[in-house]
Amino acid sequence: MSRYNFKETEAKWQAIWQERRSFNVAVDRSRPKYYVLEMFPYPSGKLHVGHVRNYTMGDVVARYKRAQGFNVLHPMGWDAFGLPAENAAIASKVHPADWTYENIATMRGQLKRMGLTYDWERELATCHPGYYRHEQKMFIDFLAAGLAYRKESWVNWDPVDQTVLANEQVVDGRGWRTGALVEKRLLSQWFLRISDFAEDLRQALGDLDRWPERVRLMQENWIGRSEGARVFFPLVGQDEKLEVFTTRQDTLFGASFLAVAPNHPLAQRAAAGDPALAEFIAECNRMGTSEAVIEAAEKKGYDTGRRARHPFDPAIELPVYVANFVLMEYGTGAIFGCPAHDQRDLDFARKYGLKVVPVVLPKGVAPEDFTIGDTAYVEDGTLFNSRFLDGLGVAEAKRAAGERLEQLGAGQRSIIYRLRDWGVSRQRYWGCPIPVIHCAACGIVPVPDSALPVTLPDDVSFDTPGNPLALHPTWKHVDCPGCGGKAERETDTLDTFFESSWYFLRFCSPRSDKAFEPDEVAYWMPVDQYIGGVEHAVLHLLYSRFFMRALRQCGYLDVKEPFAGLFTQGMVCHQTYQDEDGNWLFPEEVTLQDPDGIPRDARGRPVTTGRLEKMSKSKKNVVGLDGIVEEYGADTARLYLLSDSPPERDLEWTDEGIEGIWRYVNRLWRMITEPALPLPPPGSAILDELSPAARAARHAIHRTIATVGDDLDKFRFNRGVARIRELTNLLEALDDKQAGTGAVLREGFETAVRLFGPMMPHLGEELWHRLGHATLLADQPWPKADPDLTVEDSATIAVQVNGKLRGTMTLPRDAEAAAAEAEALALPAVQRLLEGRAARKIIIVPNRIINVVV
RNA sequence: GCGGGCGUGGCGGAAUUGGCAGACGCACUGGAUUUAGGUUCCAGCGACCUCGGUCGUGGGGGUUCAAAUCCCCCCGCCCGCACCA
């Protein structure tokens, strides 16, 4: 019995594709284009099977669209700047560049063995000056357009490493690597004005109809639009006003206090003369920002002693507190508290003995019966205790209060967004240098075009904590391009999300002297199908959307949305294992040993099997790609990744699963290379007179073509695989010796091979070749279903009595209703239940079901 | 707390979108082949059963000739956001 030799076969066809440049593409305006892209990887080391699921999906789409006649752009590159390279440098004294390029070489080789249709001539690595020089230019253009700016902001500062940490890198208030207590520091950082585009970014989500609903919702929540009003509260005894944002200007008459964030300028000034307040603020700043800390933290306030006047009545004076729950980053960093109609304000008021004045009355409740206990009333109702607002509903009162504020010059209606400007400064080495120079005389001076790119120095040391660029003896010292005097380079580098925000544009013309060629971008963009993990739902996907708008504003291009279609795939999971000491074990370190079947480690000690989790290095529940490709080949791995679960759901990788696919691959191989009937030569005509089995097979073939195409269009790969397997099951049983059956078998095999082609391209090519074709399967058009053959000539109709199935009958397709009815009534089971009575009603759904109601 | 999703055999999942629940597969069981294991082939595989049926898609109710699918209530799990003014 023959076995499929995947090793030889896969290498052979990969060489042929490469030699024929099958997947290298160029602009071709005579054909419709299709841009398929999978989120490019960070070159972290080696790929495991979990990494290649989305590349496989993308490849199926690319090959399928190619067969449909599209000019398909399907590129691959490396998101190559980032912290792990620097950590490797610190840990094992390798240069980040060497570490990165070595990983790229390894991973490129792994991807090539998967037989993916990438145009490798378009490969790019973001850490290459040929790539990042263009984003330095973009940054300078953003600066000129006012889209990039420098601002003091409060950041997480690790005092040991001397660097800013992202929120994710702060664990329980301590730096993730040093364990040092993280401080909040006011630092000057570069920001991009993403908030300028908040409304457009939010509204345009509505047009992204090929994006998952959940991603659009996540972005919408992240942008977070609030409609309300800014209200100015004059401070008593000072020629100054405190500006507050609220969505509940209707409840202004219920105000009983104002509160500002600990880092609000007013708080800072008040603290100057009040050591106790200064200590309170310091305490707030020490508090972590993690969820757990916030959850546990008590709502605390400190009365500054200052008073502010009510905008509608100067006679009303309100105390101004500093409160730990007010965020400097949201709104104006100051709020007014209306305890009766906001739970948090109510808790605060009860704690500090502030008055609680209800101003919204629930429907059907008399004012004298309405009191606020421990629960604030936040529903709709009628305004009372509110002078000119009395009697209005909440929505009307918001409008009326807003108008009055504007008339009085005491405020204005406005919309604010949760979205904050994107801080892009990082005190890191392995990133793109920010191309500006700080000059004592000229201020901030952009690096002139002629001096781009600003490249990273190679001779850096990671021995001292802090930013290696800032510590470098010479790199930062330059002459000012403006005045020629002594000046210093910016030593911060750009957030690595900067690189991934435009790489899809660079793929359109990767070797251009410009960032990209506008006409090539105009041809290829937008990406028609983007595929990646949902973890980038807001970060990368939002930044990229912003970037397109920013580039458009700077005249680079005229496309607004980068990704017309988005698919977020599920994770690949695997069982986890731990030994007696709680150490994680790799799957290959665990064996099921007889006689008891208890899993054991290499030393024979029992192993605890943990829960299914996403494959990750830290839990060691990874299955290496090289081992799988070595043992089963790329096609078997690809088919498994596609067939076992719906693509948007998690997939459990198991030995049994991959084994099952491997058995099927061999069965298919034998079925076609050792057919049960002699096959006529390619292109042989199919007879009109066929055996019933052969005729049924033809129907199945064409129905499969129709449904698999539909499945691929809708990303239902698992279903498509099931359909093709159904077809091959049927073909395997087709062995009648009647003339013409062989030709049908050939049609069936060719169809199965062509439908499987995008999923198992090497096996597809080999079988196509063995079926006697000199052409490449990769160059074949997608098969077309014959509409006459996609419908059966007969229909199996279910017969129900009172909605319960009592039998089935097979009738010619579209049989007369009367004939169908008669046949149904004649069924013995139906006769028995009728007991001689006539049916009260008979419902007939043609070709499907007959329900006899008694 | 707010927002979203999901719940179907031992497991992954199908179900022409209201019309034969469990396609396709994994695991398992029996048989054949094999010196044996593996492979391969055949058969079985939701539960109960008096073999005629009865029940069955998280639970309860409803609409309908007909519900996994639509409506209402409840339970459970997952994800996102969250001191958001």
Tab-separated table of C-alpha atoms in Angstrom, chain A residues 265-559:
chain	number	residue	atom	x	y	z
A	265	PRO	CA	-3.177	72.510	38.605
A	266	LEU	CA	-5.586	73.798	41.239
A	267	ALA	CA	-4.735	70.881	43.508
A	268	GLN	CA	-1.047	71.433	42.950
A	269	ARG	CA	-1.339	75.103	43.836
A	270	ALA	CA	-3.416	74.431	46.914
A	271	ALA	CA	-0.893	71.840	48.044
A	272	ALA	CA	1.886	74.398	47.977
A	273	GLY	CA	0.495	75.953	51.130
A	274	ASP	CA	-0.868	72.800	52.733
A	275	PRO	CA	1.545	69.979	53.626
A	276	ALA	CA	-1.309	67.599	54.516
A	277	LEU	CA	-2.812	68.052	51.087
A	278	ALA	CA	0.601	67.570	49.479
A	279	GLU	CA	0.908	64.271	51.328
A	280	PHE	CA	-2.586	63.252	50.208
A	281	ILE	CA	-1.679	63.951	46.585
A	282	ALA	CA	1.579	62.026	46.898
A	283	GLU	CA	-0.382	59.090	48.288
A	284	CYS	CA	-2.766	59.206	45.320
A	285	ASN	CA	0.174	59.198	42.917
A	286	ARG	CA	1.671	56.173	44.600
A	287	MET	CA	-1.528	54.272	44.050
A	288	GLY	CA	-1.281	51.850	41.152
A	289	THR	CA	-3.475	52.089	38.136
A	290	SER	CA	-4.270	48.393	37.941
A	291	GLU	CA	-7.852	47.247	38.101
A	292	ALA	CA	-7.434	45.381	41.373
A	293	VAL	CA	-5.965	48.416	43.084
A	294	ILE	CA	-8.736	50.686	41.861
A	295	GLU	CA	-11.390	48.195	42.884
A	296	ALA	CA	-10.025	47.973	46.409
A	297	ALA	CA	-9.216	51.652	46.818
A	298	GLU	CA	-11.452	53.719	49.017
A	299	LYS	CA	-12.991	56.846	47.558
A	300	LYS	CA	-11.148	59.585	49.376
A	301	GLY	CA	-11.192	63.318	49.231
A	302	TYR	CA	-9.477	66.309	50.791
A	303	ASP	CA	-11.190	69.636	51.198
A	304	THR	CA	-8.948	72.357	49.755
A	305	GLY	CA	-10.842	74.980	51.716
A	306	ARG	CA	-11.584	76.830	48.488
A	307	ARG	CA	-15.128	77.576	47.430
A	308	ALA	CA	-16.689	77.990	44.016
A	309	ARG	CA	-19.866	79.791	42.992
A	310	HIS	CA	-22.731	78.039	41.256
A	311	PRO	CA	-22.997	79.164	37.618
A	312	PHE	CA	-26.769	79.731	37.899
A	313	ASP	CA	-26.706	81.418	41.316
A	314	PRO	CA	-23.588	83.143	42.713
A	315	ALA	CA	-25.134	82.946	46.165
A	316	ILE	CA	-24.592	79.171	46.207
A	317	GLU	CA	-21.050	78.271	47.247
A	318	LEU	CA	-19.668	74.777	46.795
A	319	PRO	CA	-16.595	73.249	48.472
A	320	VAL	CA	-13.740	72.177	46.192
A	321	TYR	CA	-12.167	68.826	47.038
A	322	VAL	CA	-9.195	66.944	45.693
A	323	ALA	CA	-10.463	63.413	45.129
A	324	ASN	CA	-8.575	60.232	44.298
A	325	PHE	CA	-11.241	58.997	41.909
A	326	VAL	CA	-11.093	61.996	39.585
A	327	LEU	CA	-8.874	61.367	36.573
A	328	MET	CA	-6.720	64.120	35.174
A	329	GLU	CA	-6.806	62.412	31.801
A	330	TYR	CA	-10.540	62.445	31.333
A	331	GLY	CA	-12.640	65.502	30.573
A	332	THR	CA	-11.169	68.525	32.297
A	333	GLY	CA	-9.856	66.652	35.305
A	334	ALA	CA	-12.576	68.211	37.420
A	335	ILE	CA	-16.170	67.276	38.203
A	336	PHE	CA	-19.162	68.616	40.017
A	337	GLY	CA	-20.818	66.168	42.361
A	338	CYS	CA	-24.558	65.629	42.364
A	339	PRO	CA	-25.012	62.973	45.060
A	340	ALA	CA	-28.719	62.358	44.528
A	341	HIS	CA	-28.205	61.161	40.966
A	342	ASP	CA	-24.762	59.588	40.860
A	343	GLN	CA	-23.801	56.633	43.016
A	344	ARG	CA	-20.163	57.551	43.410
A	345	ASP	CA	-20.993	61.150	44.290
A	346	LEU	CA	-23.530	59.854	46.791
A	347	ASP	CA	-20.971	57.627	48.511
A	348	PHE	CA	-18.594	60.561	48.652
A	349	ALA	CA	-21.226	62.925	50.022
A	350	ARG	CA	-22.255	60.486	52.754
A	351	LYS	CA	-18.655	60.017	53.772
A	352	TYR	CA	-17.928	63.727	54.048
A	353	GLY	CA	-21.342	64.833	55.297
A	354	LEU	CA	-22.290	66.821	52.216
A	355	LYS	CA	-25.900	67.581	51.449
A	356	VAL	CA	-27.957	65.460	49.074
A	357	VAL	CA	-30.533	67.392	47.057
A	358	PRO	CA	-32.736	65.351	44.706
A	359	VAL	CA	-33.586	67.204	41.510
A	360	VAL	CA	-35.034	64.443	39.304
A	361	LEU	CA	-38.321	62.966	40.406
A	362	PRO	CA	-39.345	59.487	39.230
A	363	LYS	CA	-42.634	59.279	37.390
A	364	GLY	CA	-45.649	58.859	39.617
A	365	VAL	CA	-43.863	59.727	42.860
A	366	ALA	CA	-44.841	62.755	44.922
A	367	PRO	CA	-41.944	65.080	45.825
A	368	GLU	CA	-42.633	64.685	49.530
A	369	ASP	CA	-42.447	60.875	49.225
A	370	PHE	CA	-39.090	60.897	47.423
A	371	THR	CA	-35.947	60.456	49.476
A	372	ILE	CA	-32.501	59.267	48.569
A	373	GLY	CA	-31.147	56.511	50.786
A	374	ASP	CA	-28.038	54.553	49.882
A	375	THR	CA	-28.870	54.371	46.208
A	376	ALA	CA	-28.653	57.261	43.796
A	377	TYR	CA	-31.535	57.716	41.375
A	378	VAL	CA	-30.126	57.618	37.858
A	379	GLU	CA	-33.217	56.967	35.751
A	380	ASP	CA	-35.313	59.411	33.767
A	381	GLY	CA	-37.886	61.601	35.520
A	382	THR	CA	-39.125	65.131	35.948
A	383	LEU	CA	-36.914	67.968	37.183
A	384	PHE	CA	-37.818	69.637	40.498
A	385	ASN	CA	-35.981	71.759	43.066
A	386	SER	CA	-34.408	73.261	39.960
A	387	ARG	CA	-36.030	76.654	39.368
A	388	PHE	CA	-36.241	77.266	35.584
A	389	LEU	CA	-35.775	73.574	34.833
A	390	ASP	CA	-38.704	72.415	36.968
A	391	GLY	CA	-41.180	70.245	35.131
A	392	LEU	CA	-38.861	69.294	32.276
A	393	GLY	CA	-37.765	65.773	31.419
A	394	VAL	CA	-34.078	64.899	31.711
A	395	ALA	CA	-33.339	65.283	27.979
A	396	GLU	CA	-35.168	68.622	27.752
A	397	ALA	CA	-33.513	69.858	30.910
A	398	LYS	CA	-30.085	69.033	29.489
A	399	ARG	CA	-30.852	71.169	26.483
A	400	ALA	CA	-32.343	74.012	28.527
A	401	ALA	CA	-29.485	74.042	31.034
A	402	GLY	CA	-26.963	74.011	28.190
A	403	GLU	CA	-28.624	76.951	26.501
A	404	ARG	CA	-28.765	78.921	29.720
A	405	LEU	CA	-25.078	78.241	30.412
A	406	GLU	CA	-24.195	79.557	26.988
A	407	GLN	CA	-26.361	82.676	27.419
A	408	LEU	CA	-24.675	83.390	30.728
A	409	GLY	CA	-21.221	82.698	29.369
A	410	ALA	CA	-20.974	80.178	32.181
A	411	GLY	CA	-20.371	77.186	30.010
A	412	GLN	CA	-21.012	75.574	26.685
A	413	ARG	CA	-22.389	72.333	25.392
A	414	SER	CA	-19.639	70.078	24.119
A	415	ILE	CA	-18.679	66.576	23.220
A	416	ILE	CA	-15.638	64.907	24.662
A	417	TYR	CA	-13.950	61.640	23.842
A	418	ARG	CA	-12.274	59.074	25.986
A	419	LEU	CA	-9.658	58.631	23.296
A	420	ARG	CA	-6.408	60.251	24.342
A	421	ASP	CA	-3.578	61.366	22.134
A	422	TRP	CA	-1.124	58.613	21.341
A	423	GLY	CA	2.103	58.901	23.320
A	424	VAL	CA	4.842	57.585	21.053
A	425	SER	CA	8.041	58.293	23.010
A	426	ARG	CA	9.918	55.300	24.368
A	427	GLN	CA	13.177	55.391	26.285
A	428	ARG	CA	14.471	52.385	24.369
A	429	TYR	CA	17.255	51.537	21.995
A	430	TRP	CA	15.635	49.038	19.621
A	431	GLY	CA	13.187	51.361	17.905
A	432	CYS	CA	13.050	54.054	15.285
A	433	PRO	CA	14.920	57.208	16.379
A	434	ILE	CA	12.660	60.246	16.591
A	435	PRO	CA	14.211	62.597	14.015
A	436	VAL	CA	14.417	65.858	15.914
A	437	ILE	CA	17.190	67.877	17.469
A	438	HIS	CA	16.930	69.920	20.636
A	439	CYS	CA	18.746	73.198	20.396
A	440	ALA	CA	19.050	75.651	23.262
A	441	ALA	CA	18.728	78.563	20.846
A	442	CYS	CA	16.275	77.277	18.203
A	443	GLY	CA	14.188	74.886	20.275
A	444	ILE	CA	12.965	71.798	18.528
A	445	VAL	CA	14.451	71.451	15.062
A	446	PRO	CA	13.449	68.630	12.706
A	447	VAL	CA	16.295	66.699	11.150
A	448	PRO	CA	16.584	67.950	7.528
A	449	ASP	CA	15.657	65.556	4.722
A	450	SER	CA	19.258	65.372	3.573
A	451	ALA	CA	20.304	64.008	6.974
A	452	LEU	CA	17.712	61.192	6.993
A	453	PRO	CA	17.672	58.499	8.031
A	454	VAL	CA	18.799	58.997	11.574
A	455	THR	CA	20.215	55.541	12.148
A	456	LEU	CA	20.805	53.743	15.405
A	457	PRO	CA	24.425	53.497	16.536
A	458	ASP	CA	25.701	49.922	16.561
A	459	ASP	CA	28.106	50.313	19.461
A	460	VAL	CA	25.767	50.409	22.404
A	461	SER	CA	26.030	48.951	25.849
A	462	PHE	CA	23.193	47.396	27.787
A	463	ASP	CA	25.191	47.122	30.995
A	464	THR	CA	23.813	50.286	32.550
A	465	PRO	CA	20.099	50.668	33.211
A	466	GLY	CA	18.412	53.407	31.232
A	467	ASN	CA	18.206	54.379	27.613
A	468	PRO	CA	21.357	53.208	25.767
A	469	LEU	CA	20.915	56.023	23.255
A	470	ALA	CA	20.985	58.681	25.968
A	471	LEU	CA	24.019	57.015	27.541
A	472	HIS	CA	25.932	56.690	24.286
A	473	PRO	CA	29.075	58.888	24.476
A	474	THR	CA	28.801	60.593	21.096
A	475	TRP	CA	25.612	59.755	19.222
A	476	LYS	CA	23.370	62.456	20.548
A	477	HIS	CA	25.796	65.318	20.092
A	478	VAL	CA	25.168	67.164	16.831
A	479	ASP	CA	25.270	70.641	15.434
A	480	CYS	CA	21.948	72.390	15.191
A	481	PRO	CA	20.724	72.380	11.574
A	482	GLY	CA	19.243	75.821	12.242
A	483	CYS	CA	21.975	77.870	13.900
A	484	GLY	CA	24.921	75.514	13.681
A	485	GLY	CA	25.462	75.644	17.433
A	486	LYS	CA	25.889	72.688	19.723
A	487	ALA	CA	22.699	70.691	20.092
A	488	GLU	CA	21.423	67.269	21.111
A	489	ARG	CA	19.469	64.615	19.320
A	490	GLU	CA	16.212	63.349	20.696
A	491	THR	CA	17.201	60.060	22.329
A	492	ASP	CA	13.715	58.581	22.619
A	493	THR	CA	12.582	56.150	19.962
A	494	LEU	CA	9.120	55.656	18.516
A	495	ASP	CA	6.565	53.242	19.887
A	496	THR	CA	6.750	50.127	17.702
A	497	PHE	CA	3.099	50.512	16.801
A	498	PHE	CA	4.308	53.366	14.597
A	499	GLU	CA	5.938	50.866	12.220
A	500	SER	CA	2.917	48.606	11.977
A	501	SER	CA	0.628	51.536	11.224
A	502	TRP	CA	1.748	51.815	7.611
A	503	TYR	CA	3.618	48.618	6.617
A	504	PHE	CA	0.684	47.550	4.455
A	505	LEU	CA	1.331	50.649	2.331
A	506	ARG	CA	5.023	49.887	1.969
A	507	PHE	CA	4.184	46.402	0.671
A	508	CYS	CA	2.634	48.054	-2.391
A	509	SER	CA	6.047	49.355	-3.505
A	510	PRO	CA	8.582	47.992	-1.037
A	511	ARG	CA	11.738	49.106	-2.841
A	512	SER	CA	10.626	52.619	-3.716
A	513	ASP	CA	12.781	55.588	-2.722
A	514	LYS	CA	9.608	57.140	-1.434
A	515	ALA	CA	7.593	55.652	1.416
A	516	PHE	CA	5.389	54.225	-1.318
A	517	GLU	CA	4.364	54.984	-4.887
A	518	PRO	CA	0.995	56.753	-4.847
A	519	ASP	CA	-0.258	55.055	-8.011
A	520	GLU	CA	0.647	51.596	-6.710
A	521	VAL	CA	-1.044	52.342	-3.415
A	522	ALA	CA	-4.061	53.604	-5.333
A	523	TYR	CA	-4.186	50.284	-7.186
A	524	TRP	CA	-3.703	47.890	-4.268
A	525	MET	CA	-5.259	49.666	-1.331
A	526	PRO	CA	-7.316	49.086	0.694
A	527	VAL	CA	-6.401	45.676	2.021
A	528	ASP	CA	-9.358	43.554	0.939
A	529	GLN	CA	-8.933	40.900	3.573
A	530	TYR	CA	-6.935	41.405	6.746
A	531	ILE	CA	-6.481	38.501	9.139
A	532	GLY	CA	-5.165	38.558	12.671
A	533	GLY	CA	-5.799	38.171	16.367
A	534	VAL	CA	-8.448	40.110	18.207
A	535	GLU	CA	-5.824	41.391	20.672
A	536	HIS	CA	-5.165	44.211	18.221
A	537	ALA	CA	-8.797	45.266	18.094
A	538	VAL	CA	-8.038	48.713	19.423
A	539	LEU	CA	-4.284	49.166	19.373
A	540	HIS	CA	-2.872	48.378	15.947
A	541	LEU	CA	-6.175	48.527	14.103
A	542	LEU	CA	-7.050	51.930	15.511
A	543	TYR	CA	-3.561	53.383	15.061
A	544	SER	CA	-3.537	52.256	11.419
A	545	ARG	CA	-6.892	53.874	10.781
A	546	PHE	CA	-5.581	57.084	12.330
A	547	PHE	CA	-2.364	56.889	10.327
A	548	MET	CA	-4.219	56.768	7.027
A	549	ARG	CA	-6.073	59.919	7.967
A	550	ALA	CA	-2.917	61.670	9.134
A	551	LEU	CA	-1.048	60.700	5.949
A	552	ARG	CA	-3.990	61.848	3.899
A	553	GLN	CA	-3.917	65.211	5.633
A	554	CYS	CA	-0.218	65.461	4.765
A	555	GLY	CA	-0.943	64.734	1.109
A	556	TYR	CA	0.530	61.231	0.948
A	557	LEU	CA	-2.510	59.398	-0.369
A	558	ASP	CA	-6.248	59.473	-0.740
A	559	VAL	CA	-7.487	56.382	1.042
